[in-house]
């Protein structure tokens, strides 16, 4: 029987894939890849069709195979899957280093890139090869054998450490729970959230309400539970995950992994001739250097800090005068903030959530995609899925043609890592006259439905849905046939949040939000007066929020700039001395679950969220100028940004869409940090 993982042109065969398939499939795909490389280096072709195309196809097989395995590990983790994943990952990284350090292969591609025929190729073909040559250099192809071997060994170890870091966070998240027997301890928590806790307890054959560290559970307790001790216990548990602190101290501790990751990143950067991991990271990004990013962050902090200080002062005064909390603690922040927001704007998050049952939200979401881009989604029931929560949709254009596919997996559950993300499942790739269509995964962790209540989304959840939609559209709308530079692949990482953050802002348009709403009991759409109150509250505590994001970004940057190997908490405390207006307790261990930089793609790049927000805010202003949900502007975004991939610099794609360079004032206005004239409906 053919190994189902090796069928990478079809959709993944999730109904038959098992962990036992993983290592044999990797071995076979690597052997086939090695044969392609051997043939190219032996025959030394000088034309694109023979020097590049076979290598690209072999790369695409490995990438598609591994995307299936990685996705399963992210959404349906088991011990057997984790073990097979670790073995396969090591083999893949070893193979990648071997290929990227193959000087003979590099020389073939370099010689081909210098021929007259190459200069006549389409831009996408040329860019794909040039980026590959750059990646060879960044993988150490120019190093001597000893240094190259060391760089390869570092890459393998870093990959394993990052995976282990993420696994420790997931294990620590699932290890803690607290069974509530007395319902009075859940006073203030909505009936919907209590139903979620009840379902969690029943799933483990327990009587009562089970509070966990899954994000919807944490958010419900910290924002709404009147029981201050329960808030403190949840805050401490989530803030000490995978660390040397808390009830599970040392059990899943990421401390040594963090130290080793940082040490290896510095060594790898210096082997390649970079001063530090920041310089190494920025070699493939928009920002020119660490100094430019530091200046950007500190300038933004100077603008945000007065607002943040006022936000905190207002909150402390409200907590003391209204809630009887004389000394505001970190576990009180979300609770007091929710009460202050209700008091100031008459916006109750539980009231808002009642208007956003998941089915109504997704119906309005489809309407928005149709209005902006002429896209229709059609559910498929003949596609193999890995869990009943998941679904698959064809994306259909106005001519009735299927041009892409999308897996949706929206609800929290055991064995699924936290957060929300998009990942490519299949790239767009041309094989002769056949075009293999792009497919994406979109994963969230929204509260699940229960026997007592439907799944209700917060407005923040709606923002998350639209954020991940932007990432998906970037992959699915590509017209680039070269997988290495199509969609989000190869796109500058500090611009990759442009489509996602731009799409978020449609959740602040009255008409869009009305179409995405319908009260779960009455079907009534979001009332105009409630929307107006939400809009007035849009920038509530914006200063605190943005300063916290700057804190994370600055910590990431300074940690990777530091050549002395300071203990991460010392670096974080120094950043907080400079930036923070809210200080967590000494025992809080934020770095130990900071998966973005230790188990994701944002190392020395977390600033990308703020950097790209400059582009996104000004890009959305282009929609606002045209009346917001404007089809012609949607088509322009699709044509000039979303379909182009990395065939040209992100700055050029933005200019082609906007008609000029980005205006930083748009980002400040988006956050309510400056006043702007002529605001249109839907923008505060």
XYZ file of C-alpha atoms in Angstrom:
684
model
C 0.000 0.000 0.000
C 1.364 3.422 -0.977
C 2.292 5.645 1.944
C -0.536 8.253 2.013
C 1.814 11.057 3.073
C 3.683 10.760 -0.233
C 0.633 11.785 -2.271
C 1.379 15.504 -2.073
C -0.572 16.650 -5.111
C -3.882 15.506 -3.615
C -5.363 16.795 -0.379
C -3.938 15.098 2.726
C -5.416 11.663 3.409
C -6.196 12.435 7.035
C -8.537 9.437 7.313
C -5.704 6.932 6.873
C -2.526 8.756 7.967
C -0.998 7.386 11.163
C 2.210 8.242 13.039
C 3.758 5.072 11.614
C 3.638 6.610 8.131
C 5.748 9.629 9.032
C 9.327 8.384 9.209
C 9.101 6.026 6.179
C 7.562 8.825 4.117
C 10.298 11.249 5.133
C 12.992 8.701 4.299
C 11.532 8.042 0.861
C 10.993 11.727 0.054
C 14.511 12.624 1.160
C 15.946 9.812 -0.972
C 14.029 11.090 -3.996
C 15.179 14.636 -3.253
C 18.799 13.479 -3.004
C 18.515 11.744 -6.362
C 17.326 14.982 -7.968
C 20.223 16.933 -6.450
C 22.700 14.265 -7.570
C 21.378 14.376 -11.122
C 21.621 18.180 -11.274
C 25.158 18.307 -9.894
C 26.266 15.459 -12.173
C 24.839 16.867 -15.420
C 25.330 20.562 -14.499
C 22.516 21.934 -16.715
C 22.496 25.647 -17.522
C 18.801 26.045 -18.382
C 15.978 26.782 -15.961
C 13.905 23.748 -16.932
C 16.631 21.299 -15.940
C 18.622 23.178 -13.300
C 15.761 24.632 -11.267
C 12.390 23.019 -12.008
C 13.247 19.480 -10.782
C 14.711 20.879 -7.565
C 11.646 23.031 -6.983
C 9.350 20.045 -7.466
C 11.364 17.914 -5.040
C 11.313 20.759 -2.492
C 7.542 21.081 -2.857
C 7.043 17.377 -2.113
C 9.015 17.655 1.127
C 7.292 20.886 2.145
C 3.784 19.572 1.480
C 4.471 16.295 3.244
C 5.824 18.062 6.287
C 3.013 20.617 6.381
C 0.592 17.706 6.869
C 2.645 16.249 9.711
C 3.176 19.631 11.389
C -0.498 20.438 11.139
C -1.486 17.174 12.779
C 0.938 17.803 15.601
C -0.562 21.251 16.123
C -4.203 20.184 16.160
C -4.237 16.525 17.255
C -1.107 15.907 19.301
C -0.420 12.435 20.713
C 2.664 10.779 22.196
C 3.135 8.624 19.094
C 2.729 11.579 16.749
C 5.111 13.702 18.784
C 7.765 10.971 18.719
C 7.500 10.434 14.973
C 7.456 14.188 14.380
C 10.709 14.640 16.309
C 12.473 11.924 14.296
C 11.169 13.258 11.003
C 12.034 16.836 11.857
C 15.651 15.947 12.591
C 15.945 14.088 9.300
C 14.436 16.992 7.371
C 16.670 19.634 8.896
C 19.740 17.480 8.323
C 18.734 17.079 4.686
C 18.039 20.789 4.284
C 21.463 21.680 5.646
C 23.107 19.108 3.392
C 21.355 20.531 0.338
C 21.826 24.203 1.226
C 25.516 23.638 1.888
C 26.040 21.692 -1.354
C 28.503 23.949 -3.117
C 28.206 22.055 -6.412
C 24.441 22.612 -6.475
C 24.911 26.258 -5.557
C 27.410 26.705 -8.390
C 25.008 25.153 -10.914
C 22.241 27.553 -9.916
C 24.611 30.514 -9.797
C 25.988 29.752 -13.279
C 22.462 29.351 -14.616
C 21.469 32.713 -13.105
C 24.275 34.426 -15.027
C 23.209 33.220 -18.492
C 21.473 35.481 -21.056
C 18.523 33.081 -21.168
C 17.962 33.518 -17.431
C 17.736 37.291 -17.807
C 14.881 36.780 -20.266
C 12.824 34.642 -17.885
C 9.685 35.960 -16.143
C 10.340 37.950 -12.978
C 8.926 35.208 -10.742
C 11.406 32.649 -12.077
C 14.330 34.996 -11.572
C 13.278 36.006 -8.057
C 12.795 32.380 -7.000
C 16.339 31.500 -8.019
C 17.882 34.626 -6.511
C 16.135 34.017 -3.200
C 17.344 30.426 -3.258
C 20.920 31.590 -3.809
C 20.541 33.966 -0.870
C 19.218 31.120 1.254
C 22.212 28.976 0.315
C 24.449 31.732 1.635
C 22.424 32.081 4.826
C 22.695 28.316 5.338
C 26.496 28.438 5.215
C 27.305 27.273 1.685
C 30.445 29.447 1.725
C 31.726 28.053 5.029
C 34.580 25.586 5.226
C 33.713 22.012 6.071
C 34.241 22.367 9.822
C 32.231 25.578 10.142
C 29.575 24.289 7.782
C 29.232 21.097 9.766
C 28.907 23.061 12.971
C 26.249 25.345 11.451
C 24.298 22.308 10.266
C 24.488 20.699 13.700
C 23.264 23.932 15.292
C 20.324 24.077 12.898
C 19.279 20.528 13.774
C 19.537 21.173 17.496
C 17.655 24.490 17.265
C 14.810 22.820 15.422
C 14.517 20.136 18.095
C 14.698 22.692 20.912
C 11.980 24.850 19.377
C 9.692 21.852 19.028
C 10.409 20.785 22.601
C 9.694 24.328 23.822
C 6.257 24.324 22.203
C 5.509 20.822 23.487
C 6.381 21.889 27.034
C 3.986 24.839 26.814
C 1.195 22.579 25.543
C 1.872 19.962 28.233
C 1.991 22.588 30.977
C -1.250 24.106 29.699
C -3.025 20.761 29.802
C -1.515 19.656 33.126
C -3.247 22.313 35.248
C -6.926 22.520 36.029
C -9.100 23.400 38.995
C -12.431 21.804 39.722
C -14.960 24.261 41.117
C -17.632 22.598 43.251
C -19.312 25.702 44.658
C -20.986 27.655 41.836
C -20.713 30.822 43.925
C -17.011 30.889 43.087
C -18.050 31.537 39.482
C -20.161 34.574 40.337
C -19.834 37.129 37.526
C -19.044 34.485 34.905
C -21.641 34.201 32.134
C -23.953 31.239 31.761
C -22.258 30.446 28.454
C -18.825 30.272 30.061
C -20.143 28.219 32.964
C -21.582 25.810 30.413
C -18.098 25.564 28.900
C -16.641 24.754 32.331
C -19.413 22.208 32.970
C -18.690 20.470 29.647
C -14.975 20.346 30.440
C -15.734 18.642 33.751
C -18.136 16.176 32.177
C -15.537 15.265 29.559
C -13.374 14.025 32.447
C -16.260 12.398 34.303
C -16.200 15.050 37.020
C -19.033 16.824 38.780
C -18.795 20.598 38.901
C -17.096 23.148 36.712
C -13.560 22.601 35.415
C -11.375 25.672 34.910
C -8.385 25.045 32.618
C -5.558 27.048 31.069
C -7.064 26.955 27.600
C -7.461 30.514 26.380
C -11.277 30.821 26.511
C -11.242 29.504 30.080
C -8.482 31.869 31.204
C -10.180 34.858 29.578
C -13.509 34.065 31.211
C -12.030 33.858 34.711
C -9.667 36.822 34.544
C -12.225 39.178 32.991
C -15.412 38.186 34.792
C -14.896 36.074 37.937
C -15.619 38.107 41.054
C -13.681 35.572 43.145
C -10.336 37.358 43.450
C -8.568 34.263 44.755
C -9.690 32.231 41.734
C -8.445 34.969 39.411
C -5.100 34.977 41.217
C -4.766 31.196 40.983
C -5.490 31.155 37.245
C -3.182 34.126 36.637
C -0.345 32.439 38.495
C -0.881 29.131 36.723
C -0.890 30.645 33.245
C 1.999 33.002 34.061
C 4.283 30.238 35.340
C 3.652 27.622 32.654
C 6.685 25.601 31.610
C 8.937 27.313 34.147
C 10.711 26.950 37.480
C 7.767 28.564 39.288
C 4.202 27.647 40.177
C 2.545 24.400 41.237
C 4.197 22.507 38.383
C 7.598 24.130 38.966
C 10.352 22.334 37.089
C 8.109 19.695 35.528
C 7.991 21.256 32.070
C 10.646 23.913 32.665
C 11.791 25.703 29.495
C 14.615 27.586 31.246
C 17.472 25.486 29.895
C 15.907 25.329 26.446
C 15.731 29.128 26.310
C 19.366 29.493 27.330
C 20.499 26.926 24.795
C 18.382 28.402 21.983
C 19.842 31.864 22.548
C 23.396 30.564 22.738
C 23.028 28.577 19.533
C 21.397 31.465 17.678
C 24.327 33.722 18.534
C 26.830 31.090 17.460
C 25.001 30.456 14.185
C 24.832 34.167 13.357
C 28.531 34.656 14.021
C 29.480 31.635 11.925
C 27.790 33.372 8.992
C 29.568 36.654 9.685
C 26.703 38.474 11.387
C 27.277 40.347 14.621
C 24.218 38.836 16.292
C 20.916 37.016 15.591
C 19.152 40.338 14.951
C 21.411 41.132 12.000
C 20.946 37.554 10.792
C 17.159 37.837 11.080
C 16.922 41.220 9.360
C 18.886 39.986 6.332
C 15.550 38.814 4.906
C 13.257 41.560 6.233
C 12.224 45.098 5.292
C 13.982 46.818 8.200
C 17.539 47.880 7.410
C 19.002 47.018 10.806
C 18.502 46.653 14.516
C 19.085 50.359 15.088
C 16.187 51.293 12.841
C 13.862 48.877 14.643
C 14.944 50.070 18.098
C 14.335 53.681 17.067
C 10.920 52.748 15.678
C 9.885 50.972 18.890
C 11.160 53.670 21.231
C 9.558 56.462 19.227
C 6.257 54.597 19.307
C 6.633 54.006 23.042
C 7.178 57.714 23.656
C 3.900 58.437 21.868
C 1.978 55.683 23.680
C 3.335 56.042 27.204
C 1.316 59.106 28.304
C -1.886 57.359 27.237
C -0.817 54.154 29.000
C -0.038 55.989 32.238
C -3.429 57.677 32.124
C -5.112 54.332 31.386
C -3.541 52.810 34.497
C -4.296 55.798 36.699
C -7.941 55.712 35.634
C -8.124 51.979 36.293
C -6.553 52.238 39.750
C -8.911 55.027 40.758
C -11.940 53.102 39.491
C -10.845 49.885 41.222
C -10.385 51.679 44.544
C -13.556 53.756 44.399
C -15.954 51.270 42.823
C -14.595 47.767 43.334
C -12.997 48.151 46.741
C -9.573 47.094 45.401
C -7.121 49.467 47.054
C -4.023 47.910 45.523
C -4.585 46.724 41.980
C -2.798 43.433 41.254
C -2.048 42.010 37.799
C -4.813 39.410 38.219
C -7.238 42.268 38.795
C -6.378 44.157 35.590
C -8.682 42.344 33.162
C -11.538 42.182 35.676
C -11.316 45.849 36.644
C -10.864 46.844 32.996
C -14.011 45.007 31.971
C -15.976 46.693 34.781
C -14.559 50.119 33.883
C -15.412 49.603 30.235
C -18.960 48.706 31.199
C -19.171 51.767 33.426
C -17.688 54.196 30.941
C -19.191 52.950 27.697
C -22.012 50.624 28.816
C -20.351 47.804 26.884
C -20.673 44.413 28.550
C -18.597 41.762 26.782
C -21.144 39.090 27.665
C -23.879 41.230 26.112
C -21.766 41.610 22.959
C -21.011 37.889 22.727
C -24.711 37.040 22.742
C -24.938 38.589 19.274
C -22.114 36.526 17.775
C -23.024 32.833 17.629
C -20.428 31.101 15.499
C -22.788 30.121 12.673
C -24.001 33.696 12.207
C -20.464 35.046 12.300
C -19.299 32.614 9.642
C -22.265 33.473 7.411
C -21.382 37.171 7.600
C -17.732 36.292 7.059
C -18.623 34.600 3.782
C -20.682 37.638 2.771
C -17.677 39.885 3.390
C -15.375 37.750 1.245
C -17.920 37.882 -1.529
C -18.378 41.638 -1.297
C -14.663 42.431 -1.194
C -13.262 39.852 -3.593
C -16.118 38.111 -5.399
C -15.295 34.850 -3.646
C -17.751 32.123 -2.698
C -17.042 29.237 -0.303
C -18.572 25.819 -0.850
C -18.391 23.191 1.876
C -17.132 19.767 0.815
C -18.237 16.532 2.474
C -15.956 14.281 0.420
C -12.661 15.501 1.925
C -10.952 13.503 4.651
C -10.704 15.389 7.943
C -8.628 14.821 11.069
C -11.304 15.862 13.609
C -15.075 16.449 13.600
C -14.478 20.118 14.478
C -12.719 20.696 11.158
C -14.260 21.416 7.778
C -13.065 21.912 4.209
C -14.207 24.501 1.660
C -13.578 25.145 -2.003
C -13.013 28.795 -2.898
C -14.911 29.629 -6.064
C -14.559 32.703 -8.255
C -17.318 34.582 -10.059
C -16.940 32.370 -13.120
C -17.685 29.286 -11.037
C -14.104 28.026 -11.075
C -12.456 26.535 -7.983
C -9.158 28.345 -7.434
C -8.144 27.313 -3.890
C -9.115 25.310 -0.819
C -9.393 26.021 2.899
C -9.462 23.859 6.036
C -11.258 25.542 8.946
C -10.713 24.408 12.548
C -12.143 26.946 14.961
C -12.659 25.509 18.464
C -10.450 24.779 21.449
C -9.914 21.148 22.534
C -7.383 18.899 24.228
C -4.338 18.012 22.135
C -4.504 21.277 20.189
C -1.980 24.008 20.791
C -3.271 27.394 21.852
C -3.589 30.567 19.844
C -4.683 31.087 16.271
C -2.693 30.601 13.109
C -2.686 30.055 9.387
C -0.395 27.585 7.612
C -0.001 26.516 3.990
C -1.296 23.009 3.284
C -0.492 22.951 -0.433
C 1.245 25.619 -2.546
C 0.167 26.801 -5.942
C 2.463 25.020 -8.386
C 2.482 24.511 -12.128
C 3.419 21.101 -13.503
C 3.369 21.460 -17.278
C -0.156 22.457 -18.205
C -1.528 21.452 -14.815
C -1.801 24.002 -12.008
C -1.982 22.558 -8.508
C -4.193 24.877 -6.479
C -3.168 26.472 -3.161
C -4.738 25.171 0.049
C -4.474 26.658 3.544
C -5.229 25.722 7.139
C -6.963 28.286 9.338
C -6.937 27.391 13.025
C -8.436 29.210 16.009
C -9.250 28.320 19.607
C -12.709 29.736 20.140
C -14.900 28.513 22.979
C -16.731 25.330 21.980
C -20.465 24.855 21.919
C -21.989 22.830 24.724
C -25.194 20.969 25.412
C -26.495 24.090 27.153
C -25.307 26.890 24.856
C -24.056 27.598 21.332
C -20.504 28.718 20.698
C -20.495 32.487 21.159
C -17.618 34.669 19.992
C -16.341 37.833 21.577
C -15.657 40.811 19.373
C -11.975 40.044 19.938
C -12.637 36.579 18.478
C -14.165 38.202 15.399
C -11.005 40.281 15.023
C -8.939 37.092 15.312
C -11.052 35.389 12.651
C -10.506 38.260 10.234
C -6.808 38.462 11.103
C -6.212 34.833 10.168
C -8.411 35.314 7.108
C -5.958 37.930 5.850
C -3.083 35.468 6.147
C -5.103 32.803 4.347
C -6.073 35.101 1.492
C -2.410 36.005 1.024
C -1.698 32.316 0.384
C -4.872 31.433 -1.501
C -4.996 34.407 -3.864
C -1.473 33.932 -5.167
C -0.974 33.778 -8.904
C 2.678 32.851 -8.539
C 3.522 29.363 -9.772
C 6.845 29.206 -7.902
C 6.084 27.749 -4.415
C 9.154 29.284 -2.775
C 7.897 32.823 -3.432
C 4.123 32.362 -3.680
C 1.677 33.602 -1.064
C 3.310 34.206 2.308
C 6.363 32.083 1.461
C 9.434 34.229 0.903
C 7.500 37.412 1.736
C 9.389 39.747 4.082
C 8.403 38.639 7.566
C 8.055 42.157 8.951
C 5.446 42.860 6.270
C 3.617 39.522 6.476
C 1.084 40.929 8.967
C -0.078 43.555 6.448
C -3.049 41.581 5.025
C -4.038 40.135 8.399
C -4.124 43.410 10.313
C -5.814 45.199 7.428
C -8.627 42.635 7.427
C -9.146 43.108 11.189
C -10.403 46.638 10.672
C -13.489 45.464 8.789
C -14.749 44.246 12.179
C -15.193 47.916 13.074
C -17.563 48.644 10.192
C -21.230 48.880 11.176
C -22.613 47.061 8.142
C -20.028 44.266 8.245
C -20.538 43.646 11.937
C -24.318 43.757 11.589
C -24.193 41.056 8.896
C -21.950 38.917 11.108
C -24.332 39.138 14.063
C -27.617 37.645 15.206
C -28.595 37.181 18.843
C -28.382 33.501 19.721
C -31.878 33.557 21.254
C -33.811 36.064 19.134
C -31.817 36.309 15.904
C -31.787 40.108 16.264
C -28.712 41.689 14.628
C -26.316 43.801 16.638
C -28.276 46.902 17.707
C -27.058 50.241 16.386
C -26.732 51.704 19.869
C -24.580 48.780 21.060
C -22.345 49.135 18.008
C -21.983 52.857 18.715
C -20.971 52.106 22.291
C -18.450 49.506 21.082
C -17.041 52.018 18.628
C -16.606 54.615 21.365
C -14.805 51.979 23.437
C -12.532 50.919 20.581
C -9.495 52.745 21.909
C -10.186 51.917 25.541
C -6.780 51.253 27.145
C -5.091 51.443 23.754
C -2.042 52.976 25.410
C -1.649 50.009 27.758
C -2.111 47.545 24.915
C 0.397 49.068 22.534
C 2.997 49.637 25.259
C 2.735 45.962 26.174
C 3.289 44.976 22.547
C 6.329 47.231 22.444
C 7.556 45.577 25.642
C 7.380 42.146 23.987
C 9.063 43.382 20.812
C 11.833 45.217 22.619
C 12.480 42.230 24.890
C 12.793 39.971 21.840
C 15.165 42.370 20.109
C 17.417 43.140 23.088
C 17.540 39.492 24.094
C 18.908 38.610 20.659
C 21.261 41.593 20.575
C 22.822 40.690 23.930
C 26.222 38.990 23.410
C 26.755 38.268 27.119
C 23.964 35.743 27.487
C 22.114 37.543 30.252
C 19.359 35.624 31.976
C 16.152 36.392 30.024
C 14.300 37.618 33.113
C 17.074 40.182 33.676
C 16.645 41.451 30.112
C 12.869 41.530 30.517
C 13.104 43.427 33.800
C 15.395 45.999 32.169
C 12.868 46.414 29.364
C 10.097 46.841 31.909
C 12.167 49.440 33.747
C 12.207 51.383 30.493
C 8.729 50.660 29.158
C 6.211 49.095 31.489
C 3.561 50.826 33.535
C 2.139 47.490 34.757
C 4.682 45.157 36.416
C 3.920 41.449 36.841
C 5.093 39.765 40.058
C 8.687 38.601 40.402
C 7.605 34.977 39.988
C 5.904 35.594 36.646
C 7.724 33.797 33.802
C 6.491 35.291 30.544
C 9.519 34.145 28.458
C 8.889 30.482 29.239
C 5.701 30.419 27.164
C 6.685 33.059 24.578
C 6.256 30.592 21.742
C 6.344 33.255 19.038
C 10.094 33.692 19.444
C 11.167 30.334 20.877
C 8.902 27.945 18.977
C 7.701 30.035 16.040
C 8.992 32.228 13.258
C 9.261 35.534 15.121
C 12.733 35.313 16.701
C 14.304 38.782 16.528
C 11.172 39.686 14.605
C 8.286 40.134 17.000
C 8.436 43.830 16.132
C 6.860 42.756 12.828
C 3.352 43.109 14.264
C 3.878 46.807 14.947
C 6.017 47.422 11.845
C 3.421 45.872 9.544
C 0.623 47.723 11.335
C 1.940 50.919 9.771
C 1.313 49.344 6.353
C -1.999 47.771 7.363
C -3.496 50.924 8.879
C -2.647 53.034 5.848
C -3.762 50.239 3.529
C -7.147 50.082 5.224
C -7.417 53.856 4.895
C -7.471 53.227 1.137
C -10.666 51.204 1.664
C -12.098 53.893 3.945
C -11.530 56.528 1.273
C -13.488 54.364 -1.173
C -16.383 53.668 1.201
C -14.915 50.687 3.121
C -16.406 47.495 1.632
C -15.439 48.459 -1.887
C -15.008 45.777 -4.527
C -12.655 47.761 -6.743
C -10.308 48.391 -3.812
C -10.528 44.722 -2.857
C -9.574 43.780 -6.397
C -6.669 46.225 -6.269
C -5.406 44.723 -2.993
C -5.713 41.271 -4.492
C -3.907 42.271 -7.677
C -1.067 44.328 -6.226
C -0.398 42.632 -2.863
C -2.153 39.327 -2.241
C -1.520 37.713 -5.631
C 2.101 38.830 -6.038
C 3.783 36.856 -3.287
C 7.464 37.701 -3.006
C 7.964 38.392 -6.700
C 8.827 41.960 -5.746
C 9.678 43.724 -2.463
C 6.754 44.230 -0.107
C 7.367 47.979 -0.152
C 6.866 47.994 -3.916
C 3.639 46.005 -3.626
C 2.343 48.403 -0.996
C 3.179 51.424 -3.157
C 1.427 49.820 -6.128
C -1.710 49.414 -3.988
C -1.636 52.700 -2.089
C -0.047 54.904 -4.724
C 2.613 56.164 -2.320
C 4.766 55.229 0.657
C 2.925 54.425 3.915
C 1.899 57.245 6.215
C 2.843 56.401 9.847
C 0.087 58.693 11.108
C -2.498 56.132 9.996
C -1.177 53.614 12.491
C -1.241 56.162 15.321
C -4.818 57.063 14.393
C -5.775 53.367 14.318
C -4.642 53.143 17.932
C -6.278 56.425 18.945
C -2.910 58.069 19.663
C -3.497 61.028 17.328
C -6.612 62.815 16.163
C -7.483 62.712 12.482
C -9.973 64.780 10.569
C -12.676 63.487 8.285
C -13.212 60.125 9.908
C -15.634 57.899 8.087
C -18.286 55.711 9.638
C -16.709 52.636 11.175
C -13.493 54.313 12.266
C -13.081 55.821 15.705
